[in-house]
Tab-separated table of C-alpha atoms and ligand atoms in Angstrom:
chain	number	residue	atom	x	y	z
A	289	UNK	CA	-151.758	6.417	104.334
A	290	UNK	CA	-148.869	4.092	103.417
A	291	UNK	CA	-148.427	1.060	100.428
A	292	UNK	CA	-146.721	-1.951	101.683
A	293	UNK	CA	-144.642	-3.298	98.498
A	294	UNK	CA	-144.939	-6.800	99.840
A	295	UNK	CA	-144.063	-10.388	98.306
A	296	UNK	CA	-141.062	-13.098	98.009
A	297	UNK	CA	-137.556	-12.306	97.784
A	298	UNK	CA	-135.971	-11.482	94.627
A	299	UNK	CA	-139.457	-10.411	92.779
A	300	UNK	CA	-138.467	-7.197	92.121
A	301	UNK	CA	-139.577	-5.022	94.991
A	302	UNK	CA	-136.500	-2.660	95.076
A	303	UNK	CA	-136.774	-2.354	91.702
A	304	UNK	CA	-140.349	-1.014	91.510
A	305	UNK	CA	-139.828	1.078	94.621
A	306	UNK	CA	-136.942	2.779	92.477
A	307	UNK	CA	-139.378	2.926	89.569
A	308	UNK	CA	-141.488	4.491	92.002
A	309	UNK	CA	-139.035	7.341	93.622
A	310	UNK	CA	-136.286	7.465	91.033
A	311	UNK	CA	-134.381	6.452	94.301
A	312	UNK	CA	-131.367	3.977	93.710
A	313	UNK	CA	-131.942	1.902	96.787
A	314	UNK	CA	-129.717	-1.174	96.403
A	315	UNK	CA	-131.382	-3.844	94.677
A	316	UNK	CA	-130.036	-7.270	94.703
A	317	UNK	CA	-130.628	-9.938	97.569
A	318	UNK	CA	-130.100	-8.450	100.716
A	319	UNK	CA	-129.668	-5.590	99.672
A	320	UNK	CA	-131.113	-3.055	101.785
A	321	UNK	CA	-129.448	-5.371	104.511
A	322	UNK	CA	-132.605	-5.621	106.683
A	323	UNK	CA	-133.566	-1.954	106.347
A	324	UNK	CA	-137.125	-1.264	104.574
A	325	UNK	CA	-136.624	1.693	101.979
A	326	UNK	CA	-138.987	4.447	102.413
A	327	UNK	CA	-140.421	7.203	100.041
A	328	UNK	CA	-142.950	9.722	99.526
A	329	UNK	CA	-144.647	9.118	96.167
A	330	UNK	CA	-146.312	11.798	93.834
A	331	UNK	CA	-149.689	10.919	92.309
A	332	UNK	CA	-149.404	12.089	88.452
A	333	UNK	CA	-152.260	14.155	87.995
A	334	UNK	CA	-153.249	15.756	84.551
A	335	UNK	CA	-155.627	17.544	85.997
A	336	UNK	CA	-153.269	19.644	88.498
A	337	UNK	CA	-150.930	20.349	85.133
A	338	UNK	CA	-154.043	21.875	82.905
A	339	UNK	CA	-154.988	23.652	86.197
A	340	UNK	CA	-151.443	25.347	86.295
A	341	UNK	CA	-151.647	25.744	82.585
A	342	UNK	CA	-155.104	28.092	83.207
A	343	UNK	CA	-153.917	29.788	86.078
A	344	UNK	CA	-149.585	29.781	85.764
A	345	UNK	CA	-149.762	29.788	89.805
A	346	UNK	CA	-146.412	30.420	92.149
A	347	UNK	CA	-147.029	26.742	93.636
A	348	UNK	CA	-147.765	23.295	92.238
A	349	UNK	CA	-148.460	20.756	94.146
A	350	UNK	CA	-149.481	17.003	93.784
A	351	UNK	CA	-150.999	14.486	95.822
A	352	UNK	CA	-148.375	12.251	97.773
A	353	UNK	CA	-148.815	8.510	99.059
A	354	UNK	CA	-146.056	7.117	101.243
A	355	UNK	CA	-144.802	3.591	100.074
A	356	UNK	CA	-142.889	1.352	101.784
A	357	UNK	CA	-140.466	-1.473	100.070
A	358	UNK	CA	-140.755	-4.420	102.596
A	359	UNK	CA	-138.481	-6.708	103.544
A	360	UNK	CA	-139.809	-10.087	101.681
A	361	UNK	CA	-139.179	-13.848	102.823
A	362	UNK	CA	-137.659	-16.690	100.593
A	363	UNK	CA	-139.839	-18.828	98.562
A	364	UNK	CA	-137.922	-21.829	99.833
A	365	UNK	CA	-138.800	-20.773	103.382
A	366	UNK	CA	-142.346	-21.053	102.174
A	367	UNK	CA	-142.999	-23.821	100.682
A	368	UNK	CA	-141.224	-25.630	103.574
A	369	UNK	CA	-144.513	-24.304	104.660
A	370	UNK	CA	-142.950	-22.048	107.670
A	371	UNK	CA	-145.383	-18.773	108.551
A	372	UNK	CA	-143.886	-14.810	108.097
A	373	UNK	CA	-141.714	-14.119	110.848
A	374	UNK	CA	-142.565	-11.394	113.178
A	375	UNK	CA	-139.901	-9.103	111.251
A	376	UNK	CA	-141.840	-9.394	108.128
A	377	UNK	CA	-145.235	-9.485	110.039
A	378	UNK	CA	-145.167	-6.372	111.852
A	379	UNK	CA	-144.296	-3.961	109.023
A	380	UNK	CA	-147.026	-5.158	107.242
A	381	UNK	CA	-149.317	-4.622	109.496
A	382	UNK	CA	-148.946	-0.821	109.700
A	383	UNK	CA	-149.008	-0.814	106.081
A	384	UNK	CA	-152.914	0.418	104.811
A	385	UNK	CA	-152.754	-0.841	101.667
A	386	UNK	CA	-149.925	-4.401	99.864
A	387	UNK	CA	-149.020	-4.540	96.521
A	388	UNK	CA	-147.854	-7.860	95.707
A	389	UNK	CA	-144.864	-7.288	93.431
A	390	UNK	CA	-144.599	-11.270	91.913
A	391	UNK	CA	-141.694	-12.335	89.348
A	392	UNK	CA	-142.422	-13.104	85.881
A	393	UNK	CA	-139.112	-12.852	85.167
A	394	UNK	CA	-136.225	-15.006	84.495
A	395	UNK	CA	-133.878	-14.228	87.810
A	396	UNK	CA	-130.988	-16.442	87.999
A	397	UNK	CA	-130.476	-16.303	91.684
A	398	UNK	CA	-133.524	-17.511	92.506
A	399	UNK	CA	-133.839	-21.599	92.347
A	400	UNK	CA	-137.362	-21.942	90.533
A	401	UNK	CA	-138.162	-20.595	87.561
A	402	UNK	CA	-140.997	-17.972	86.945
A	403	UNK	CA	-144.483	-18.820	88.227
A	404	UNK	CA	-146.594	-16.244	88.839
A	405	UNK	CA	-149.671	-17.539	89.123
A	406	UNK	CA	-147.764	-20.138	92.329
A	407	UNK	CA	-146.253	-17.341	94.070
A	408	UNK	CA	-149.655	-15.436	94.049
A	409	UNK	CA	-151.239	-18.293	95.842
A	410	UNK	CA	-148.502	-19.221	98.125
A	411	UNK	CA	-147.986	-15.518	99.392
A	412	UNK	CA	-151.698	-15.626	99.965
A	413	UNK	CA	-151.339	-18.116	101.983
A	414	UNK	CA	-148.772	-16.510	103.934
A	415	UNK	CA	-150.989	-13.876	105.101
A	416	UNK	CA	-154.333	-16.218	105.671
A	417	UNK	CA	-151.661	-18.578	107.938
A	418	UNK	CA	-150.063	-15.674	109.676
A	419	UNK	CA	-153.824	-14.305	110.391
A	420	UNK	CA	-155.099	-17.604	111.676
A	421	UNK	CA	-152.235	-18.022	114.245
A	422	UNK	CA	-152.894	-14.375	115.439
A	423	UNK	CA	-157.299	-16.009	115.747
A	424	UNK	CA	-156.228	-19.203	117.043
A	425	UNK	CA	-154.417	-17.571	120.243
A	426	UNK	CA	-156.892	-14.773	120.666
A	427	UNK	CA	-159.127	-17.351	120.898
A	428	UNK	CA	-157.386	-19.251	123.479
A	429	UNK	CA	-156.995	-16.336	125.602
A	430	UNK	CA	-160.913	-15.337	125.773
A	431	UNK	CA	-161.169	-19.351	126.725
A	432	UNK	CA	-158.323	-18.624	129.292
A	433	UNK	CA	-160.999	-15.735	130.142
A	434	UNK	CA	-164.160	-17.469	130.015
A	435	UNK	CA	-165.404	-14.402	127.895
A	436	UNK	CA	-168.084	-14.560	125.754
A	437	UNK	CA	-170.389	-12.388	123.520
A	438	UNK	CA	-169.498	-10.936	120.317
A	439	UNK	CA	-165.574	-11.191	120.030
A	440	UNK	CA	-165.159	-15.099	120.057
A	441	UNK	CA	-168.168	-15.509	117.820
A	442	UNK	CA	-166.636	-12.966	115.048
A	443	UNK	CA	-162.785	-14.536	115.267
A	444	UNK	CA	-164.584	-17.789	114.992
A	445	UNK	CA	-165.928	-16.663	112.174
A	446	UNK	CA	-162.836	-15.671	110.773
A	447	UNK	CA	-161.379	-18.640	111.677
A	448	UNK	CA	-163.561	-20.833	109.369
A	449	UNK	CA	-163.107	-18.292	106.348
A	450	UNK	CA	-159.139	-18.468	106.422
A	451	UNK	CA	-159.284	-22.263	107.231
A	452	UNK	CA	-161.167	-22.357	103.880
A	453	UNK	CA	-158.375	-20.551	102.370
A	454	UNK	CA	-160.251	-17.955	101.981
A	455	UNK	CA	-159.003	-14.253	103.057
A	456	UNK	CA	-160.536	-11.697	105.343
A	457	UNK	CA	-160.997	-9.218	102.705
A	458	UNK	CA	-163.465	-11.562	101.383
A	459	UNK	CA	-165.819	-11.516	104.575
A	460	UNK	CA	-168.811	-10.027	104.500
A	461	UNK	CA	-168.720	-7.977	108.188
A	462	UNK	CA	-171.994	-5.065	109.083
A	463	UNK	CA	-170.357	-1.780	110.605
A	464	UNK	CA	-169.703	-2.804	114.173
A	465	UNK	CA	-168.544	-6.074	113.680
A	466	UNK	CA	-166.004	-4.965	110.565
A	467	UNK	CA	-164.866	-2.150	112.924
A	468	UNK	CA	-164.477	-4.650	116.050
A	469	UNK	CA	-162.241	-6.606	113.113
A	470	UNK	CA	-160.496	-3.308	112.092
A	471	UNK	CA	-158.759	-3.327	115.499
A	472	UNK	CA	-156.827	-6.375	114.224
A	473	UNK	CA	-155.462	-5.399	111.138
A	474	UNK	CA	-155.194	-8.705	109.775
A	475	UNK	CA	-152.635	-9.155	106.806
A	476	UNK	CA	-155.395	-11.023	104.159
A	477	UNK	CA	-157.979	-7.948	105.427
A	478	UNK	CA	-155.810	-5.230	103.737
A	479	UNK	CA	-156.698	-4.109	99.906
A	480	UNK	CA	-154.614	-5.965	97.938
A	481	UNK	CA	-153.262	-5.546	94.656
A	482	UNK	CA	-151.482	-7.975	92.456
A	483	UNK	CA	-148.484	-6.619	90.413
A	484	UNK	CA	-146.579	-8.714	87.483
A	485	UNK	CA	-142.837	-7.847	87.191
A	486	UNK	CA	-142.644	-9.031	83.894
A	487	UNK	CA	-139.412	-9.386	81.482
A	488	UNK	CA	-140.862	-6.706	79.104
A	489	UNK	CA	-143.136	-3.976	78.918
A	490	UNK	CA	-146.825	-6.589	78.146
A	491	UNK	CA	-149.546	-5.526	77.067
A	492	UNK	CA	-152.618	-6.945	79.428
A	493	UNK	CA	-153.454	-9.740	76.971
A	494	UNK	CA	-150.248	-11.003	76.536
A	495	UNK	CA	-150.181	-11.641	80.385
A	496	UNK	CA	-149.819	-15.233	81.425
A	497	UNK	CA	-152.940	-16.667	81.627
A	498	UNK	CA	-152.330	-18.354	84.752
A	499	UNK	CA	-151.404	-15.945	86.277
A	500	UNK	CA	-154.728	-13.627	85.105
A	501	UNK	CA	-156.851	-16.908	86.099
A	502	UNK	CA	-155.233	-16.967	89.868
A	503	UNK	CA	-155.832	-13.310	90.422
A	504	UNK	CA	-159.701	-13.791	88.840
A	505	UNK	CA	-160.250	-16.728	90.868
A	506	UNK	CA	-158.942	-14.415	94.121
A	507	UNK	CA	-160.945	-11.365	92.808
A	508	UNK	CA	-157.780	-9.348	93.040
A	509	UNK	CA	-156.930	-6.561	91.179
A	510	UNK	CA	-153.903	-6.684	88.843
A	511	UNK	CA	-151.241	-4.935	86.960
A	512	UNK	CA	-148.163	-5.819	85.108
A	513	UNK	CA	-145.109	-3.424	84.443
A	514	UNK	CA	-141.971	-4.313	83.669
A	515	UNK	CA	-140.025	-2.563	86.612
A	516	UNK	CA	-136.130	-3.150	85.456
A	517	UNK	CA	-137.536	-0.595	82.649
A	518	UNK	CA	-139.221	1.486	84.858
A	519	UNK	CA	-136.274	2.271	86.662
A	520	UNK	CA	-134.092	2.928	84.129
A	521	UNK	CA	-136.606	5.594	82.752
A	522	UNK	CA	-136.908	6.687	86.857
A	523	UNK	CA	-133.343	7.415	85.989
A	524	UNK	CA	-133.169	9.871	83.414
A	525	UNK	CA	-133.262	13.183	83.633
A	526	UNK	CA	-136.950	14.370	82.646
A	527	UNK	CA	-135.877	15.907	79.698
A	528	UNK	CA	-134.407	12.558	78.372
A	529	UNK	CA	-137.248	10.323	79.911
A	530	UNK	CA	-139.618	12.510	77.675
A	531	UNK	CA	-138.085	11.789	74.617
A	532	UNK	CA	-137.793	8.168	75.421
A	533	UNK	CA	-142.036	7.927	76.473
A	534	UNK	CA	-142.339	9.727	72.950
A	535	UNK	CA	-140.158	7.547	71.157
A	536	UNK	CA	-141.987	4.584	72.532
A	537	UNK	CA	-145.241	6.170	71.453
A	538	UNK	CA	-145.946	6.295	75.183
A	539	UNK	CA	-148.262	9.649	77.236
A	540	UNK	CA	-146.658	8.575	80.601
A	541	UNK	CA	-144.376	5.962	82.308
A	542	UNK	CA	-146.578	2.543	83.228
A	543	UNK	CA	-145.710	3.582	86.958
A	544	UNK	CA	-147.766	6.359	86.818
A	545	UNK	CA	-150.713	4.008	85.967
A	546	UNK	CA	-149.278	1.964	88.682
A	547	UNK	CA	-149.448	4.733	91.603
A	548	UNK	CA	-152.770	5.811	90.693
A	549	UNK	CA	-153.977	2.457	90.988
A	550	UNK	CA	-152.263	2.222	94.593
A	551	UNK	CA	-154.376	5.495	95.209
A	552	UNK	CA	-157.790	4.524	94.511
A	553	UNK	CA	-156.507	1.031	96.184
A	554	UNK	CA	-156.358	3.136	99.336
A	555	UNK	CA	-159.858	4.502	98.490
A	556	UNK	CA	-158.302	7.627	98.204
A	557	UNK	CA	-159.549	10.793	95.955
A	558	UNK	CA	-158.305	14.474	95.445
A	559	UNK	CA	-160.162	17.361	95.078
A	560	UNK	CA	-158.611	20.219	94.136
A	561	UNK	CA	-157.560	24.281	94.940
A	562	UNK	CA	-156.744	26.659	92.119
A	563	UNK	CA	-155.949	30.138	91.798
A	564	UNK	CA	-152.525	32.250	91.197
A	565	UNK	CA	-150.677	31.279	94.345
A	566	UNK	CA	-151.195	27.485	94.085
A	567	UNK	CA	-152.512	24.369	92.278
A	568	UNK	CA	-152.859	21.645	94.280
A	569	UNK	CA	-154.325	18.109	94.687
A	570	UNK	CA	-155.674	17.215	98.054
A	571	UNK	CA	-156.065	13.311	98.987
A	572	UNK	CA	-158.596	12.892	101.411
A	573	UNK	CA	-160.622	9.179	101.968
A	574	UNK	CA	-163.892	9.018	99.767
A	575	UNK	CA	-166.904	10.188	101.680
A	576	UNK	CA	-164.919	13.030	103.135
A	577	UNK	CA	-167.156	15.895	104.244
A	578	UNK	CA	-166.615	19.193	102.694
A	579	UNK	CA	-166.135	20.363	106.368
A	580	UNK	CA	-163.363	17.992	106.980
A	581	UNK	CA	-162.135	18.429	103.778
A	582	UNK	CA	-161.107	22.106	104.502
A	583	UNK	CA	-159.371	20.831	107.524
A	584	UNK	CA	-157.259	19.318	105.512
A	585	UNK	CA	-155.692	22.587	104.185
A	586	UNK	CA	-155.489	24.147	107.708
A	587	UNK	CA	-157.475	24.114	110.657
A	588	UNK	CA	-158.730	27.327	110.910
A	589	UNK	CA	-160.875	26.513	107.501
A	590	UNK	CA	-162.648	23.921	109.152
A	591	UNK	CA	-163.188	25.823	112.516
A	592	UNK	CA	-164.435	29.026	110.631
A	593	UNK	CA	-166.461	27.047	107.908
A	594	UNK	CA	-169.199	28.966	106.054
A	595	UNK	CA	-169.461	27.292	102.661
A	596	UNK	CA	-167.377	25.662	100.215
A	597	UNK	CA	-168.218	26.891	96.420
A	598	UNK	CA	-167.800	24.084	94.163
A	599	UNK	CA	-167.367	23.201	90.447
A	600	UNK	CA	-166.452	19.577	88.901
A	601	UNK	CA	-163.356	19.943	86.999
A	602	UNK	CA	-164.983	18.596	84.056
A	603	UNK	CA	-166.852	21.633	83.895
A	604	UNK	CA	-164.375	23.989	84.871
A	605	UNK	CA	-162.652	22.643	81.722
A	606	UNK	CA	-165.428	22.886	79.172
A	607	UNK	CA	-166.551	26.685	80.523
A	608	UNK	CA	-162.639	28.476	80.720
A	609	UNK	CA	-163.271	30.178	83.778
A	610	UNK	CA	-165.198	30.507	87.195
A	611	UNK	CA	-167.065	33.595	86.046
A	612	UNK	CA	-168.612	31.052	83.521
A	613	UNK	CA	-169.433	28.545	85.702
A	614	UNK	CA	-171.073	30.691	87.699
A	615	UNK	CA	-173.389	32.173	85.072
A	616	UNK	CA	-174.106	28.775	83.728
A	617	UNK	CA	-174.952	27.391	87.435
A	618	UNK	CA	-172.131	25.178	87.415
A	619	UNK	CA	-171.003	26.752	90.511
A	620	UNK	CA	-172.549	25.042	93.641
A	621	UNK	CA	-172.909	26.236	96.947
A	622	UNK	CA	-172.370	23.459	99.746
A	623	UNK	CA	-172.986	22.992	103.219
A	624	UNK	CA	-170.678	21.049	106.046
A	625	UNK	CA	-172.112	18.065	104.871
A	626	UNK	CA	-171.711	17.519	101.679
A	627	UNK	CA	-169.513	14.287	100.469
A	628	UNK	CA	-166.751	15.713	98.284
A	629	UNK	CA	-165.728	13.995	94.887
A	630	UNK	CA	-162.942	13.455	92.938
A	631	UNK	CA	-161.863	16.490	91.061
A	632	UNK	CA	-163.986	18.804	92.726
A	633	UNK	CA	-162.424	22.223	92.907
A	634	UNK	CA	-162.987	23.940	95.531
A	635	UNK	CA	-163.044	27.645	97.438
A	636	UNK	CA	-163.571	27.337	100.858
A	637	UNK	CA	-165.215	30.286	102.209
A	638	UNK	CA	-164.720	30.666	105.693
A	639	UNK	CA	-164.328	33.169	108.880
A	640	UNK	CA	-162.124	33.069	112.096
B	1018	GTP	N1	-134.544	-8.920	83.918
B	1018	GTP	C1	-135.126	-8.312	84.916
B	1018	GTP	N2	-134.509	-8.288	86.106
B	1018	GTP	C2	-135.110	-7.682	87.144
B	1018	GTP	C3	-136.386	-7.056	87.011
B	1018	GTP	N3	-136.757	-6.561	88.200
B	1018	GTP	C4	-135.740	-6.873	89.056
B	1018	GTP	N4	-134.746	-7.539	88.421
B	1018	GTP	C5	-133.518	-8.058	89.039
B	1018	GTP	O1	-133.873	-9.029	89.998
B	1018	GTP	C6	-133.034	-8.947	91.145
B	1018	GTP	C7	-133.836	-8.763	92.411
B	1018	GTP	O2	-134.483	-7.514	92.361
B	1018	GTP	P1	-134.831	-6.717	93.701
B	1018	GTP	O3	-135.581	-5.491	93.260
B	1018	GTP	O4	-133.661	-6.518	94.550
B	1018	GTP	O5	-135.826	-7.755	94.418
B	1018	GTP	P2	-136.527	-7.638	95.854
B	1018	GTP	O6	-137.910	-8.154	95.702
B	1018	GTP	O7	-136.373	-6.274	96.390
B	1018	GTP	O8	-135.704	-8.688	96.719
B	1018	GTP	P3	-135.457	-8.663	98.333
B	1018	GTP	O9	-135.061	-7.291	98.697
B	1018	GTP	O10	-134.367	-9.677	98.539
B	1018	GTP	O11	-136.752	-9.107	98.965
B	1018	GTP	C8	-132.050	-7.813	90.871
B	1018	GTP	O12	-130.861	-8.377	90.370
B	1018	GTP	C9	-132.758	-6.991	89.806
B	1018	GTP	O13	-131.849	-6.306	88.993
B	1018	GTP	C10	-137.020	-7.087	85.708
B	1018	GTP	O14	-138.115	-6.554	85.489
B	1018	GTP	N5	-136.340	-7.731	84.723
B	1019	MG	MG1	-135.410	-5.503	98.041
């Protein structure tokens, strides 16, 4: 599962990616000279920590998500109203998941001035242009063919959503036809998220209201950090960035909030393994079975599936212990089947 970091040049990308990894990618036009910068990316999870705290394990480990820090094109290029070349195109495409990153700062080397709420829409419509040119010569080509059936008619009907401006995500597709769609992967299909670089740190109401009202009108989701800080506190060592969070009166860097965001963007959840070896967080896509689930951790698990014991971690919590949970019935026996949640910790009982 990777995050695109997606949007113009100069927004801030780099930046947030550092934020991100505590990297020091080069930042600065150009400056990963046509190279996209890569990096795995933990998913802060409290309830790993008060895990460990319960069970002071050998291991802990925390869900990762792989982001990607794009290579972006010029806003002039844009609003010349060219389409994403292929370099930009293709990257994107792979990506599961884009996060937006748009300016709201002041950024000399850039020729406009700030406008969030513009570059929103005009990146938008980079994607719904770019997706349209892939429809229009599909379509030719099934002409070319003389096929007909259930193809043309869908990509027509994606063709008069993006003419209306309107993105893919926004189409309302039954199974077969969404999965037909899938095979695509269409740029304004992909969950989207909309993230304000801003100047300083913001609280949400202080946010431009343009900027709020473009990403409302869209019905995309939105954040605003203030990444140039971000890094900085990527920077320090964790002793130091701990005293600077407390100083600020602050639990947790906003990037945290950030990645967990990205997570649940990818329709991600963990459940979770405890015991003295290892604490761990487990992403898996929502609606995971509890068989597949235990393939996750190794093969074998799956193949030699019994059961999986479960308790929510809420309850683990509130009881102290297993041998609790199990007196009070919190502890629930589950078959292949069952659809695992977030924060369920689980022992899978198997035999090979
Ligand atoms: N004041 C301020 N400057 C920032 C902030 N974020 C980024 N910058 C500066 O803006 C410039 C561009 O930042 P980058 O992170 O390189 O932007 P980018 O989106 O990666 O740009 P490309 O790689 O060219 O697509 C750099 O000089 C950064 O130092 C911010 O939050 N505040
Ligand atoms: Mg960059």
């Amino acid at each position: 599962m990777k995050v695109g970091i997606v949007g113009f040049s100069g927004a801030g990308k780099t930046t947030i990616f550092n934020a991100l990894t505590g990297l020091q990618a080069e930042v600065g036009p150009h400056g990963r000279r046509g190279k996209a910068n890569l990096g795995m990316i933990t998913v802060p999870d409290p309830r790993v920590e008060a895990l460990a705290q319960l069970y002071q394990p050998k291991r802990v480990a925390f869900a990762k998500v792989e982001f990607v820090d794009l290579i972006g094109p010029t806003q002039s290029s844009s609003s010349a109203g060219s389409s994403l070349g292929a370099e930009a195109i293709a990257p994107m495409r792979e990506a599961d998941a884009l996060v937006q990153v748009v300016c709201g700062f002041a950024n000399p080397a850039l020729a406009d001035e700030a406008e969030p709420a513009r570059d929103l829409r005009a990146f938008e419509d980079e994607l719904i242009l770019t997706d349209l040119i892939q429809i229009e010569k599909r379509l030719e080509r099934l002409k070319k063919e003389a096929k007909k059936g259930r193809e043309p008619e869908l990509l027509q009907r994606c063709q008069v959503q993006l003419e209306a401006g309107q993105p893919l995500r926004r189409l309302e597709l039954a199974g077969e036809d969404r999965q037909l769609i899938n095979g695509f992967r269409f740029l304004s299909q992909k969950p989207f998220l909309a993230l304000l670089n801003s100047a300083e740190p913001l609280t949400d109401e202080a946010v431009d209201p343009a900027f709020v009202q473009a990403a409302t009108a869209d019905q995309l989701a939105w954040l605003t950090i203030c990444g140039q800080e971000e890094m900085e506190i990527a920077q320090l060592d964790a002793e130091a960035q701990l005293e600077f969070l407390r100083d600020l009166g602050l639990q947790e860097p906003a990037s945290h909030r950030f990645i967990r965001a990205a997570y649940q963007l990818l329709d991600l959840i963990s459940f979770l393994t405890a015991g003295s070896d290892e604490c761990r967080a487990w992403p898996i896509k929502r609606g995971t079975t509890a068989l597949k689930a235990a393939g996750k951790i190794h093969s074998d698990i799956e193949r030699g599936f019994i059961r999986a014991e479960v308790v929510a971690f809420d309850d683990f919590i509130a009881l102290g212990s297993e041998a609790r949970c199990r007196e009070a019935g919190k502890l629930r026996l589950e078959g292949k089947n069952y659809p695992v949640r977030d924060g369920d910790i689980i022992h899978f009982r198997f035999n090979v």
